[in-house]
Amino acid sequence: MFEKIADNIAKLMLNNKIIEENKVVICKWGIGHILDTVFNITTFLIIGIIFNMLFETIIFTIGYIPLRIYAGGYHAKTPFRCWCLSNIILVVSLVLVRNAGKFYIVFVTLSLIAIVVLLIFMPIEDLHKPLDQNDRRKYKKRGVAILAIEICISVVFALLHHNKISLILSSIWILLSVMLILGVIKNNLIKK
């Protein structure tokens, strides 16, 4: 989303002899990635503040990103669509967490189903991120390890009667399982 700004900064760095010409492309990519990341984090924090759920937003971000990296699933075609989808996922998660007490048994049941879906399907490759057999094994192993850690954290906090973190982690699993199912559907449609 910040390609033009990154390009201008990289050119400015080249003109001021901060970088060499053969490093312009790498710097442009890195600067763009940094700007995207800062923008995404800022947007998430703003959403957290608007919902008066900043703590939940931070926990969601910490739990969602590493699991998403290794689980895969549906990916948007453009960075802007990815940004929109990420914000929608966060908002849905916050709404789920805020209202989980009203349908706690359903929420727990969906969480258990989501864990099974994640264990069965992850990783799901995407057209823009194909996986070979070695990648699949590596991503599966790391994804399961991250999920196991999150489950342990969730159980510990539930036993300590700090259900908020457990609910946030559960919402991550539910939404990520939906992303995996959508990824499977998208991949099947592309194959046809």
Coordinates of C-alpha atoms in Angstrom, one line a residue:
M1 CA 0.0 0.0 0.0
F2 CA 3.0 2.3 0.5
E3 CA 4.9 1.5 -2.6
K4 CA 5.2 5.0 -3.9
I5 CA 6.4 6.4 -0.5
A6 CA 8.9 3.5 -0.1
D7 CA 10.1 4.2 -3.7
N8 CA 10.6 7.9 -2.9
I9 CA 12.5 7.1 0.3
A10 CA 14.7 4.6 -1.4
K11 CA 15.5 7.1 -4.2
L12 CA 16.3 9.7 -1.6
M13 CA 18.6 7.3 0.2
L14 CA 20.3 6.6 -3.1
N15 CA 20.7 10.3 -4.0
N16 CA 22.2 11.0 -0.6
K17 CA 24.6 8.0 -1.0
I18 CA 23.2 6.2 2.0
I19 CA 22.7 3.1 -0.1
E20 CA 24.2 1.8 -3.4
E21 CA 22.1 1.4 -6.5
N22 CA 22.1 -2.4 -6.3
K23 CA 20.3 -2.1 -2.9
V24 CA 17.4 0.2 -4.0
V25 CA 15.0 -2.7 -4.7
I26 CA 15.8 -4.3 -1.3
C27 CA 15.5 -1.1 0.6
K28 CA 12.2 -0.2 -1.2
W29 CA 10.8 -3.6 -0.2
G30 CA 12.0 -3.3 3.4
I31 CA 10.7 0.3 3.8
G32 CA 7.3 -0.7 2.3
H33 CA 7.1 -3.7 4.6
I34 CA 7.9 -1.5 7.6
L35 CA 5.3 1.1 6.6
D36 CA 2.7 -1.6 6.0
T37 CA 3.4 -3.1 9.4
V38 CA 3.3 0.2 11.3
F39 CA 0.1 1.1 9.5
N40 CA -1.6 -2.3 10.3
I41 CA -0.6 -2.2 14.0
T42 CA -1.8 1.4 14.3
T43 CA -5.1 0.5 12.7
F44 CA -5.5 -2.5 15.1
L45 CA -4.7 -0.3 18.1
I46 CA -7.3 2.3 16.9
I47 CA -9.9 -0.4 16.6
G48 CA -9.0 -1.6 20.1
I49 CA -9.4 1.9 21.5
I50 CA -12.7 2.5 19.7
F51 CA -14.1 -0.8 21.1
N52 CA -12.5 0.0 24.5
M53 CA -10.8 -3.4 24.2
L54 CA -7.2 -2.5 23.7
F55 CA -5.9 -5.3 25.9
E56 CA -8.0 -7.8 23.9
T57 CA -6.7 -6.4 20.7
I58 CA -3.1 -6.8 21.8
I59 CA -3.6 -10.4 22.9
F60 CA -5.5 -11.1 19.6
T61 CA -2.6 -9.8 17.6
I62 CA 0.0 -11.7 19.6
G63 CA -2.0 -14.9 19.3
Y64 CA -3.3 -14.6 15.7
I65 CA -0.2 -13.6 13.7
P66 CA 2.1 -16.5 14.5
L67 CA -0.7 -19.1 14.1
R68 CA -1.9 -17.5 10.8
I69 CA 1.7 -17.6 9.4
Y70 CA 1.9 -21.3 9.7
A71 CA -1.8 -22.3 9.3
G72 CA -2.3 -20.4 6.0
G73 CA -5.7 -20.3 4.6
Y74 CA -7.5 -17.7 2.5
H75 CA -5.4 -14.7 1.4
A76 CA -6.7 -11.6 -0.2
K77 CA -5.5 -10.6 -3.7
T78 CA -4.2 -7.1 -2.8
P79 CA -2.6 -5.6 0.2
F80 CA -5.6 -3.2 0.6
R81 CA -8.0 -6.1 0.6
C82 CA -5.8 -7.9 3.1
W83 CA -5.8 -4.9 5.4
C84 CA -9.6 -4.7 5.1
L85 CA -10.0 -8.4 5.8
S86 CA -7.6 -8.3 8.8
N87 CA -9.6 -5.4 10.3
I88 CA -12.9 -7.3 9.8
I89 CA -11.4 -10.4 11.5
L90 CA -10.3 -8.3 14.4
V91 CA -13.7 -6.6 14.8
V92 CA -15.5 -9.9 14.6
S93 CA -13.1 -11.3 17.2
L94 CA -13.8 -8.4 19.6
V95 CA -17.5 -8.7 19.1
L96 CA -17.3 -12.5 19.8
V97 CA -15.3 -12.0 22.9
R98 CA -17.6 -9.2 24.2
N99 CA -20.7 -11.4 23.7
A100 CA -19.2 -14.8 24.5
G101 CA -20.9 -14.9 27.9
K102 CA -24.3 -14.9 26.3
F103 CA -23.6 -18.1 24.4
Y104 CA -20.7 -19.6 26.3
I105 CA -21.5 -23.3 25.5
V106 CA -21.8 -22.5 21.8
F107 CA -18.6 -20.6 21.9
V108 CA -16.7 -23.4 23.6
T109 CA -18.2 -26.0 21.2
L110 CA -17.1 -23.8 18.2
S111 CA -13.7 -23.5 19.7
L112 CA -13.3 -27.3 20.0
I113 CA -14.5 -27.8 16.4
A114 CA -12.1 -25.0 15.3
I115 CA -9.2 -26.8 17.0
V116 CA -10.0 -30.0 15.1
V117 CA -10.3 -28.1 11.8
L118 CA -7.0 -26.4 12.4
L119 CA -5.3 -29.8 13.2
I120 CA -6.8 -31.5 10.1
F121 CA -6.3 -28.8 7.5
M122 CA -3.3 -26.7 8.4
P123 CA -1.3 -25.6 6.5
I124 CA -3.4 -24.4 3.6
E125 CA -1.4 -23.0 0.7
D126 CA -2.4 -20.0 -1.4
L127 CA -1.8 -19.2 -5.0
H128 CA 0.6 -16.5 -3.8
K129 CA 2.3 -18.8 -1.3
P130 CA 2.6 -22.3 -2.6
L131 CA 4.0 -25.0 -0.3
D132 CA 6.2 -27.9 -1.3
Q133 CA 6.2 -31.1 0.7
N134 CA 9.0 -30.0 3.0
D135 CA 7.2 -26.6 3.6
R136 CA 4.0 -28.5 4.4
R137 CA 5.7 -30.6 7.1
K138 CA 7.6 -27.7 8.6
Y139 CA 4.5 -25.4 8.7
K140 CA 2.3 -28.2 10.1
K141 CA 4.8 -28.9 12.8
R142 CA 5.2 -25.3 13.8
G143 CA 1.5 -24.5 13.5
V144 CA 0.6 -27.5 15.8
A145 CA 3.3 -26.4 18.3
I146 CA 1.9 -22.8 18.3
L147 CA -1.7 -24.1 18.7
A148 CA -0.6 -26.4 21.5
I149 CA 1.0 -23.5 23.3
E150 CA -2.1 -21.4 22.9
I151 CA -4.3 -24.2 24.1
C152 CA -2.1 -24.6 27.2
I153 CA -2.2 -20.9 27.9
S154 CA -6.0 -20.9 27.4
V155 CA -6.5 -23.7 29.8
V156 CA -4.2 -22.2 32.5
F157 CA -6.1 -18.8 32.3
A158 CA -9.5 -20.6 32.4
L159 CA -8.4 -22.5 35.5
L160 CA -7.3 -19.3 37.1
H161 CA -10.7 -17.8 36.2
H162 CA -9.2 -15.2 33.8
N163 CA -11.5 -16.2 31.0
K164 CA -10.9 -13.1 28.9
I165 CA -7.6 -14.5 27.4
S166 CA -9.2 -17.9 26.9
L167 CA -12.0 -16.3 25.0
I168 CA -9.7 -14.2 22.8
L169 CA -7.6 -17.3 21.9
S170 CA -10.8 -19.2 21.2
S171 CA -12.0 -16.5 18.9
I172 CA -8.7 -16.7 17.1
W173 CA -9.1 -20.4 16.5
I174 CA -12.7 -20.0 15.3
L175 CA -11.9 -17.3 12.8
L176 CA -8.7 -18.9 11.6
S177 CA -10.6 -22.2 11.0
V178 CA -13.0 -20.2 8.9
M179 CA -10.0 -18.8 6.9
L180 CA -8.7 -22.3 6.4
I181 CA -12.0 -23.6 5.1
L182 CA -12.3 -20.5 2.8
G183 CA -8.7 -21.3 1.6
V184 CA -9.7 -24.9 0.8
I185 CA -12.7 -23.7 -1.1
K186 CA -10.7 -21.0 -3.0
N187 CA -8.0 -23.6 -3.9
N188 CA -10.6 -26.0 -5.2
L189 CA -12.3 -23.4 -7.3
I190 CA -8.9 -22.3 -8.8
K191 CA -8.1 -26.0 -9.7
K192 CA -11.4 -26.3 -11.6

